[in-house]
PDB file of C-alpha atoms in Angstrom:
ATOM      1  CA  ALA A 234      29.503  23.652  -6.944  1.00  0.00           C
ATOM      2  CA  GLN A 235      32.642  21.168  -6.948  1.00  0.00           C
ATOM      3  CA  SER A 236      31.817  17.620  -8.840  1.00  0.00           C
ATOM      4  CA  VAL A 237      34.323  14.734  -9.351  1.00  0.00           C
ATOM      5  CA  ALA A 238      33.714  12.121 -11.893  1.00  0.00           C
ATOM      6  CA  GLN A 239      34.975   8.639 -12.218  1.00  0.00           C
ATOM      7  CA  PRO A 240      33.663   7.280 -15.285  1.00  0.00           C
ATOM      8  CA  GLU A 241      34.216   3.768 -14.819  1.00  0.00           C
ATOM      9  CA  ASP A 242      32.229   1.657 -12.280  1.00  0.00           C
ATOM     10  CA  GLN A 243      34.708  -1.337 -12.731  1.00  0.00           C
ATOM     11  CA  VAL A 244      38.119  -1.699 -14.117  1.00  0.00           C
ATOM     12  CA  ASN A 245      39.308  -5.367 -14.901  1.00  0.00           C
ATOM     13  CA  VAL A 246      43.330  -5.823 -15.216  1.00  0.00           C
ATOM     14  CA  ALA A 247      45.599  -8.888 -14.880  1.00  0.00           C
ATOM     15  CA  GLU A 248      47.924  -9.216 -12.238  1.00  0.00           C
ATOM     16  CA  GLY A 249      51.406  -7.514 -13.413  1.00  0.00           C
ATOM     17  CA  ASN A 250      49.692  -5.220 -15.921  1.00  0.00           C
ATOM     18  CA  PRO A 251      49.805  -1.650 -15.276  1.00  0.00           C
ATOM     19  CA  LEU A 252      46.273  -0.345 -14.127  1.00  0.00           C
ATOM     20  CA  THR A 253      44.790   3.497 -14.625  1.00  0.00           C
ATOM     21  CA  VAL A 254      41.852   4.177 -12.323  1.00  0.00           C
ATOM     22  CA  LYS A 255      40.035   7.670 -13.990  1.00  0.00           C
ATOM     23  CA  CYS A 256      39.003  10.457 -12.326  1.00  0.00           C
ATOM     24  CA  THR A 257      38.172  14.497 -13.334  1.00  0.00           C
ATOM     25  CA  TYR A 258      36.942  17.039 -11.316  1.00  0.00           C
ATOM     26  CA  SER A 259      35.061  20.622 -11.493  1.00  0.00           C
ATOM     27  CA  VAL A 260      36.022  22.857  -9.016  1.00  0.00           C
ATOM     28  CA  SER A 261      36.264  26.671  -8.129  1.00  0.00           C
ATOM     29  CA  GLY A 262      40.095  27.825  -8.260  1.00  0.00           C
ATOM     30  CA  ASN A 263      42.440  25.105  -7.466  1.00  0.00           C
ATOM     31  CA  PRO A 264      41.829  22.098  -6.437  1.00  0.00           C
ATOM     32  CA  TYR A 265      43.164  19.482  -3.309  1.00  0.00           C
ATOM     33  CA  LEU A 266      42.798  16.103  -4.725  1.00  0.00           C
ATOM     34  CA  PHE A 267      42.515  13.161  -2.700  1.00  0.00           C
ATOM     35  CA  TRP A 268      42.597   9.105  -3.776  1.00  0.00           C
ATOM     36  CA  TYR A 269      41.133   6.910  -0.829  1.00  0.00           C
ATOM     37  CA  VAL A 270      40.878   2.765  -1.427  1.00  0.00           C
ATOM     38  CA  GLN A 271      38.413   0.845   0.598  1.00  0.00           C
ATOM     39  CA  TYR A 272      38.543  -2.848   1.209  1.00  0.00           C
ATOM     40  CA  PRO A 273      35.283  -4.682   2.318  1.00  0.00           C
ATOM     41  CA  ASN A 274      33.566  -3.796   5.311  1.00  0.00           C
ATOM     42  CA  ARG A 275      36.669  -1.330   5.962  1.00  0.00           C
ATOM     43  CA  GLY A 276      36.912   2.253   6.157  1.00  0.00           C
ATOM     44  CA  LEU A 277      38.474   4.709   3.781  1.00  0.00           C
ATOM     45  CA  GLN A 278      42.122   4.464   3.818  1.00  0.00           C
ATOM     46  CA  PHE A 279      44.034   7.534   2.331  1.00  0.00           C
ATOM     47  CA  LEU A 280      46.477   6.646  -0.441  1.00  0.00           C
ATOM     48  CA  LEU A 281      47.689  10.275  -1.724  1.00  0.00           C
ATOM     49  CA  LYS A 282      46.807  13.357  -2.249  1.00  0.00           C
ATOM     50  CA  TYR A 283      47.788  16.373  -4.584  1.00  0.00           C
ATOM     51  CA  ILE A 284      48.258  19.975  -3.212  1.00  0.00           C
ATOM     52  CA  THR A 285      50.723  21.857  -5.265  1.00  0.00           C
ATOM     53  CA  GLY A 286      54.098  21.442  -6.369  1.00  0.00           C
ATOM     54  CA  ASP A 287      54.681  18.317  -8.744  1.00  0.00           C
ATOM     55  CA  ASN A 288      52.095  17.017 -10.997  1.00  0.00           C
ATOM     56  CA  LEU A 289      52.866  13.382 -10.636  1.00  0.00           C
ATOM     57  CA  VAL A 290      52.256  12.312  -6.879  1.00  0.00           C
ATOM     58  CA  LYS A 291      53.489   9.296  -5.338  1.00  0.00           C
ATOM     59  CA  GLY A 292      51.296   7.419  -2.434  1.00  0.00           C
ATOM     60  CA  SER A 293      51.056   4.252  -0.589  1.00  0.00           C
ATOM     61  CA  TYR A 294      51.613   0.744  -2.142  1.00  0.00           C
ATOM     62  CA  GLY A 295      53.264   2.096  -5.236  1.00  0.00           C
ATOM     63  CA  PHE A 296      50.176   3.841  -6.545  1.00  0.00           C
ATOM     64  CA  GLU A 297      50.785   7.246  -8.246  1.00  0.00           C
ATOM     65  CA  ALA A 298      48.654   9.453  -9.798  1.00  0.00           C
ATOM     66  CA  GLU A 299      49.003  12.400 -12.432  1.00  0.00           C
ATOM     67  CA  PHE A 300      47.376  15.741 -11.821  1.00  0.00           C
ATOM     68  CA  ASN A 301      46.755  17.545 -15.357  1.00  0.00           C
ATOM     69  CA  LYS A 302      45.155  20.977 -14.979  1.00  0.00           C
ATOM     70  CA  SER A 303      44.209  21.411 -18.724  1.00  0.00           C
ATOM     71  CA  GLN A 304      42.177  17.915 -18.614  1.00  0.00           C
ATOM     72  CA  THR A 305      40.843  18.702 -14.765  1.00  0.00           C
ATOM     73  CA  SER A 306      41.978  14.976 -14.437  1.00  0.00           C
ATOM     74  CA  PHE A 307      43.952  13.061 -11.233  1.00  0.00           C
ATOM     75  CA  HIS A 308      43.791   9.361 -12.518  1.00  0.00           C
ATOM     76  CA  LEU A 309      45.570   6.847 -10.463  1.00  0.00           C
ATOM     77  CA  LYS A 310      48.039   4.638 -11.804  1.00  0.00           C
ATOM     78  CA  LYS A 311      50.330   1.970 -11.009  1.00  0.00           C
ATOM     79  CA  PRO A 312      53.120  -0.104 -13.025  1.00  0.00           C
ATOM     80  CA  SER A 313      52.241  -3.180 -12.061  1.00  0.00           C
ATOM     81  CA  ALA A 314      49.036  -4.522 -10.384  1.00  0.00           C
ATOM     82  CA  LEU A 315      48.343  -7.291  -7.447  1.00  0.00           C
ATOM     83  CA  VAL A 316      45.651  -9.400  -6.393  1.00  0.00           C
ATOM     84  CA  SER A 317      45.265  -7.566  -3.257  1.00  0.00           C
ATOM     85  CA  ASP A 318      45.015  -3.989  -5.179  1.00  0.00           C
ATOM     86  CA  SER A 319      41.363  -5.189  -5.602  1.00  0.00           C
ATOM     87  CA  ALA A 320      39.354  -2.932  -3.541  1.00  0.00           C
ATOM     88  CA  LEU A 321      37.020   0.093  -4.168  1.00  0.00           C
ATOM     89  CA  TYR A 322      38.533   3.452  -4.900  1.00  0.00           C
ATOM     90  CA  PHE A 323      37.375   6.864  -4.473  1.00  0.00           C
ATOM     91  CA  CYS A 324      38.706  10.123  -6.099  1.00  0.00           C
ATOM     92  CA  ALA A 325      37.775  13.263  -3.887  1.00  0.00           C
ATOM     93  CA  VAL A 326      38.268  16.894  -4.266  1.00  0.00           C
ATOM     94  CA  ARG A 327      38.153  20.062  -2.599  1.00  0.00           C
ATOM     95  CA  PRO A 328      38.905  23.715  -3.322  1.00  0.00           C
ATOM     96  CA  SER A 329      42.182  25.243  -1.739  1.00  0.00           C
ATOM     97  CA  LEU A 330      40.294  28.395  -1.109  1.00  0.00           C
ATOM     98  CA  ASN A 331      40.050  29.283   2.959  1.00  0.00           C
ATOM     99  CA  ASN A 332      37.212  27.577   4.384  1.00  0.00           C
ATOM    100  CA  ASN A 333      36.565  27.836   8.436  1.00  0.00           C
ATOM    101  CA  ALA A 334      33.864  25.710   7.941  1.00  0.00           C
ATOM    102  CA  GLY A 335      35.913  22.739   7.519  1.00  0.00           C
ATOM    103  CA  ASN A 336      37.164  20.549   5.177  1.00  0.00           C
ATOM    104  CA  MET A 337      34.428  19.752   2.915  1.00  0.00           C
ATOM    105  CA  LEU A 338      35.511  16.928   0.456  1.00  0.00           C
ATOM    106  CA  THR A 339      33.554  15.933  -2.609  1.00  0.00           C
ATOM    107  CA  PHE A 340      33.563  12.088  -3.588  1.00  0.00           C
ATOM    108  CA  GLY A 341      33.323  10.449  -6.824  1.00  0.00           C
ATOM    109  CA  GLY A 342      30.911   7.726  -7.161  1.00  0.00           C
ATOM    110  CA  GLY A 343      33.510   4.818  -6.710  1.00  0.00           C
ATOM    111  CA  THR A 344      35.580   2.696  -9.251  1.00  0.00           C
ATOM    112  CA  ARG A 345      35.659  -1.251  -8.496  1.00  0.00           C
ATOM    113  CA  LEU A 346      39.095  -2.210  -9.225  1.00  0.00           C
ATOM    114  CA  MET A 347      39.314  -6.142  -9.785  1.00  0.00           C
ATOM    115  CA  VAL A 348      43.104  -7.873 -10.188  1.00  0.00           C
ATOM    116  CA  LYS A 349      42.515 -10.939 -11.704  1.00  0.00           C
ATOM    117  CA  PRO A 350      45.829 -13.971 -11.572  1.00  0.00           C
TER     118      PRO A 350
ATOM    119  CA  ASP B  23      48.479   2.354  16.072  1.00  0.00           C
ATOM    120  CA  ALA B  24      44.800   3.034  15.318  1.00  0.00           C
ATOM    121  CA  MET B  25      44.310   6.579  15.360  1.00  0.00           C
ATOM    122  CA  VAL B  26      40.318   6.921  14.506  1.00  0.00           C
ATOM    123  CA  ILE B  27      38.782   4.199  16.152  1.00  0.00           C
ATOM    124  CA  GLN B  28      34.857   3.123  15.833  1.00  0.00           C
ATOM    125  CA  ASN B  29      32.996   1.119  18.272  1.00  0.00           C
ATOM    126  CA  PRO B  30      31.436  -1.148  17.546  1.00  0.00           C
ATOM    127  CA  ARG B  31      32.114  -2.175  14.350  1.00  0.00           C
ATOM    128  CA  TYR B  32      29.366  -4.035  13.595  1.00  0.00           C
ATOM    129  CA  GLN B  33      25.699  -2.894  15.320  1.00  0.00           C
ATOM    130  CA  VAL B  34      22.381  -4.751  14.845  1.00  0.00           C
ATOM    131  CA  THR B  35      19.322  -2.342  16.001  1.00  0.00           C
ATOM    132  CA  GLN B  36      15.295  -2.609  16.169  1.00  0.00           C
ATOM    133  CA  PHE B  37      13.548  -0.447  13.902  1.00  0.00           C
ATOM    134  CA  GLY B  38      12.602   2.510  16.059  1.00  0.00           C
ATOM    135  CA  LYS B  39      15.117   1.956  18.818  1.00  0.00           C
ATOM    136  CA  PRO B  40      17.592   4.364  19.452  1.00  0.00           C
ATOM    137  CA  VAL B  41      21.314   3.449  18.727  1.00  0.00           C
ATOM    138  CA  THR B  42      24.372   5.681  19.456  1.00  0.00           C
ATOM    139  CA  LEU B  43      27.506   4.928  17.255  1.00  0.00           C
ATOM    140  CA  SER B  44      30.853   6.399  18.853  1.00  0.00           C
ATOM    141  CA  CYS B  45      34.166   7.420  17.393  1.00  0.00           C
ATOM    142  CA  SER B  46      37.604   8.452  19.118  1.00  0.00           C
ATOM    143  CA  GLN B  47      40.301   9.853  17.708  1.00  0.00           C
ATOM    144  CA  THR B  48      44.127  10.025  19.189  1.00  0.00           C
ATOM    145  CA  LEU B  49      45.572  12.484  16.384  1.00  0.00           C
ATOM    146  CA  ASN B  50      43.725  15.236  18.777  1.00  0.00           C
ATOM    147  CA  HIS B  51      42.300  16.900  15.243  1.00  0.00           C
ATOM    148  CA  ASN B  52      39.999  19.917  15.641  1.00  0.00           C
ATOM    149  CA  VAL B  53      37.187  18.732  12.764  1.00  0.00           C
ATOM    150  CA  MET B  54      35.556  15.304  13.061  1.00  0.00           C
ATOM    151  CA  TYR B  55      32.976  14.134  10.680  1.00  0.00           C
ATOM    152  CA  TRP B  56      30.166  11.621  10.313  1.00  0.00           C
ATOM    153  CA  TYR B  57      29.293  10.091   6.817  1.00  0.00           C
ATOM    154  CA  GLN B  58      26.914   7.675   5.966  1.00  0.00           C
ATOM    155  CA  GLN B  59      27.376   5.059   3.110  1.00  0.00           C
ATOM    156  CA  LYS B  60      25.297   2.702   1.181  1.00  0.00           C
ATOM    157  CA  SER B  61      26.200  -0.370  -0.725  1.00  0.00           C
ATOM    158  CA  SER B  62      29.451   0.668  -2.168  1.00  0.00           C
ATOM    159  CA  GLN B  63      28.244   4.089  -3.226  1.00  0.00           C
ATOM    160  CA  ALA B  64      30.090   7.424  -2.379  1.00  0.00           C
ATOM    161  CA  PRO B  65      30.165   8.518   1.286  1.00  0.00           C
ATOM    162  CA  LYS B  66      27.623  11.061   2.010  1.00  0.00           C
ATOM    163  CA  LEU B  67      28.364  13.702   4.699  1.00  0.00           C
ATOM    164  CA  LEU B  68      25.975  13.982   7.380  1.00  0.00           C
ATOM    165  CA  PHE B  69      27.566  16.461   9.910  1.00  0.00           C
ATOM    166  CA  HIS B  70      30.851  17.578  11.219  1.00  0.00           C
ATOM    167  CA  TYR B  71      32.423  19.279  14.076  1.00  0.00           C
ATOM    168  CA  TYR B  72      34.828  22.122  13.575  1.00  0.00           C
ATOM    169  CA  ASP B  73      36.239  22.664  17.238  1.00  0.00           C
ATOM    170  CA  LYS B  74      32.601  22.675  19.331  1.00  0.00           C
ATOM    171  CA  ASP B  75      30.772  23.910  16.381  1.00  0.00           C
ATOM    172  CA  PHE B  76      28.127  21.913  14.825  1.00  0.00           C
ATOM    173  CA  ASN B  77      27.663  22.103  11.369  1.00  0.00           C
ATOM    174  CA  ASN B  78      25.016  20.285   9.935  1.00  0.00           C
ATOM    175  CA  GLU B  79      24.287  19.205   6.255  1.00  0.00           C
ATOM    176  CA  ALA B  80      21.005  20.815   4.883  1.00  0.00           C
ATOM    177  CA  ASP B  81      19.580  17.110   3.741  1.00  0.00           C
ATOM    178  CA  THR B  82      20.911  15.398   6.841  1.00  0.00           C
ATOM    179  CA  PRO B  83      17.511  13.960   8.380  1.00  0.00           C
ATOM    180  CA  ASP B  84      16.348  15.388  11.749  1.00  0.00           C
ATOM    181  CA  ASN B  85      16.635  11.788  12.756  1.00  0.00           C
ATOM    182  CA  PHE B  86      20.390  12.065  13.027  1.00  0.00           C
ATOM    183  CA  GLN B  87      22.150  13.850  15.623  1.00  0.00           C
ATOM    184  CA  SER B  88      25.441  14.080  16.964  1.00  0.00           C
ATOM    185  CA  ARG B  89      27.289  15.224  20.257  1.00  0.00           C
ATOM    186  CA  ARG B  90      30.955  15.962  20.627  1.00  0.00           C
ATOM    187  CA  PRO B  91      31.799  16.160  24.387  1.00  0.00           C
ATOM    188  CA  ASN B  92      35.801  16.638  23.979  1.00  0.00           C
ATOM    189  CA  THR B  93      37.988  16.763  21.220  1.00  0.00           C
ATOM    190  CA  SER B  94      38.698  13.409  21.324  1.00  0.00           C
ATOM    191  CA  PHE B  95      35.084  11.718  20.937  1.00  0.00           C
ATOM    192  CA  CYS B  96      32.125  12.028  18.716  1.00  0.00           C
ATOM    193  CA  PHE B  97      29.114  10.583  18.797  1.00  0.00           C
ATOM    194  CA  LEU B  98      26.143   9.651  15.999  1.00  0.00           C
ATOM    195  CA  ASP B  99      22.667   9.245  17.718  1.00  0.00           C
ATOM    196  CA  ILE B 100      19.964   7.915  15.704  1.00  0.00           C
ATOM    197  CA  ARG B 101      16.823   8.659  17.566  1.00  0.00           C
ATOM    198  CA  SER B 102      14.220   6.344  15.588  1.00  0.00           C
ATOM    199  CA  PRO B 103      16.354   4.272  13.059  1.00  0.00           C
ATOM    200  CA  GLY B 104      14.482   3.175   9.809  1.00  0.00           C
ATOM    201  CA  LEU B 105      15.317   0.023   7.677  1.00  0.00           C
ATOM    202  CA  GLY B 106      16.633   2.902   5.437  1.00  0.00           C
ATOM    203  CA  ASP B 107      19.098   3.680   7.745  1.00  0.00           C
ATOM    204  CA  ALA B 108      21.042   0.551   7.444  1.00  0.00           C
ATOM    205  CA  ALA B 109      24.312   1.612   6.201  1.00  0.00           C
ATOM    206  CA  MET B 110      28.118   1.980   6.949  1.00  0.00           C
ATOM    207  CA  TYR B 111      28.679   5.070   9.037  1.00  0.00           C
ATOM    208  CA  LEU B 112      32.338   6.751   8.497  1.00  0.00           C
ATOM    209  CA  CYS B 113      34.094   9.063  11.104  1.00  0.00           C
ATOM    210  CA  ALA B 114      36.986  11.141  10.076  1.00  0.00           C
ATOM    211  CA  THR B 115      39.051  13.518  11.372  1.00  0.00           C
ATOM    212  CA  SER B 116      41.288  16.465   9.662  1.00  0.00           C
ATOM    213  CA  ARG B 117      43.140  19.168  11.146  1.00  0.00           C
ATOM    214  CA  GLU B 118      42.123  22.779  10.017  1.00  0.00           C
ATOM    215  CA  MET B 119      43.782  26.127  10.879  1.00  0.00           C
ATOM    216  CA  THR B 120      42.396  29.436  10.712  1.00  0.00           C
ATOM    217  CA  SER B 121      45.527  30.149   8.257  1.00  0.00           C
ATOM    218  CA  GLY B 122      43.966  28.270   5.549  1.00  0.00           C
ATOM    219  CA  ARG B 123      45.984  25.130   5.741  1.00  0.00           C
ATOM    220  CA  LYS B 124      44.290  22.164   4.705  1.00  0.00           C
ATOM    221  CA  ASP B 125      44.823  18.453   5.719  1.00  0.00           C
ATOM    222  CA  THR B 126      43.845  15.243   4.751  1.00  0.00           C
ATOM    223  CA  GLN B 127      40.878  13.668   6.421  1.00  0.00           C
ATOM    224  CA  TYR B 128      41.468  10.251   8.024  1.00  0.00           C
ATOM    225  CA  PHE B 129      38.782   7.857   8.097  1.00  0.00           C
ATOM    226  CA  GLY B 130      38.042   5.326  10.983  1.00  0.00           C
ATOM    227  CA  PRO B 131      37.078   1.246  10.452  1.00  0.00           C
ATOM    228  CA  GLY B 132      33.265   2.238  10.123  1.00  0.00           C
ATOM    229  CA  THR B 133      30.486   0.884  11.898  1.00  0.00           C
ATOM    230  CA  ARG B 134      27.892  -1.515   9.726  1.00  0.00           C
ATOM    231  CA  LEU B 135      24.666  -0.778  11.180  1.00  0.00           C
ATOM    232  CA  THR B 136      21.851  -3.777  10.436  1.00  0.00           C
ATOM    233  CA  VAL B 137      18.351  -2.299  11.344  1.00  0.00           C
ATOM    234  CA  LEU B 138      15.746  -5.214  11.753  1.00  0.00           C
TER     235      LEU B 138
END
């Protein structure tokens, strides 16, 4: 069975500093990995994904994530945090194996990012 | 530009009174999902439609049903809402092909359900 771990419930960072939100995963075969962001009372907004190719994936709003196969990690990063980045972030994984039953995502528990001015 | 639309955004119902939440999409995706999300927890998949094929998660209560009359619309019916069903309900869509090509799930803004 696949699983995702986000070890930090909350990450605090000062505006302008780099941020990292951690994610590790477990899945059979090659993973497809995703990051979503959720603002209060809103749905999940897709940020970026890793399917194959370059380990460093660039996404929306200046975010990027690095796929590390040996460490089974997919940490989300941004060089300079903004107050408006404060939100709930979810990492998700699905296997790359063909599955005609659908696109079953497994989510991590979420990490709340607080960026202080 | 809205791609996955959920109505209403906020729904209040009474204990035991049936309620229907709706989701529509302009992406022409063949898979639609319903998730339940409580208190900033991870979304929990309730069920999904792969085209017209309904797939229920094993631990989804019978109280929750779904309908997909066409590609664009999908409904979540809660037959007898309990206090524990108060949550954010998220609809998502994706495009799946039998070739195995996978695509991203795109979420709607959610409907927050309150049960009085």
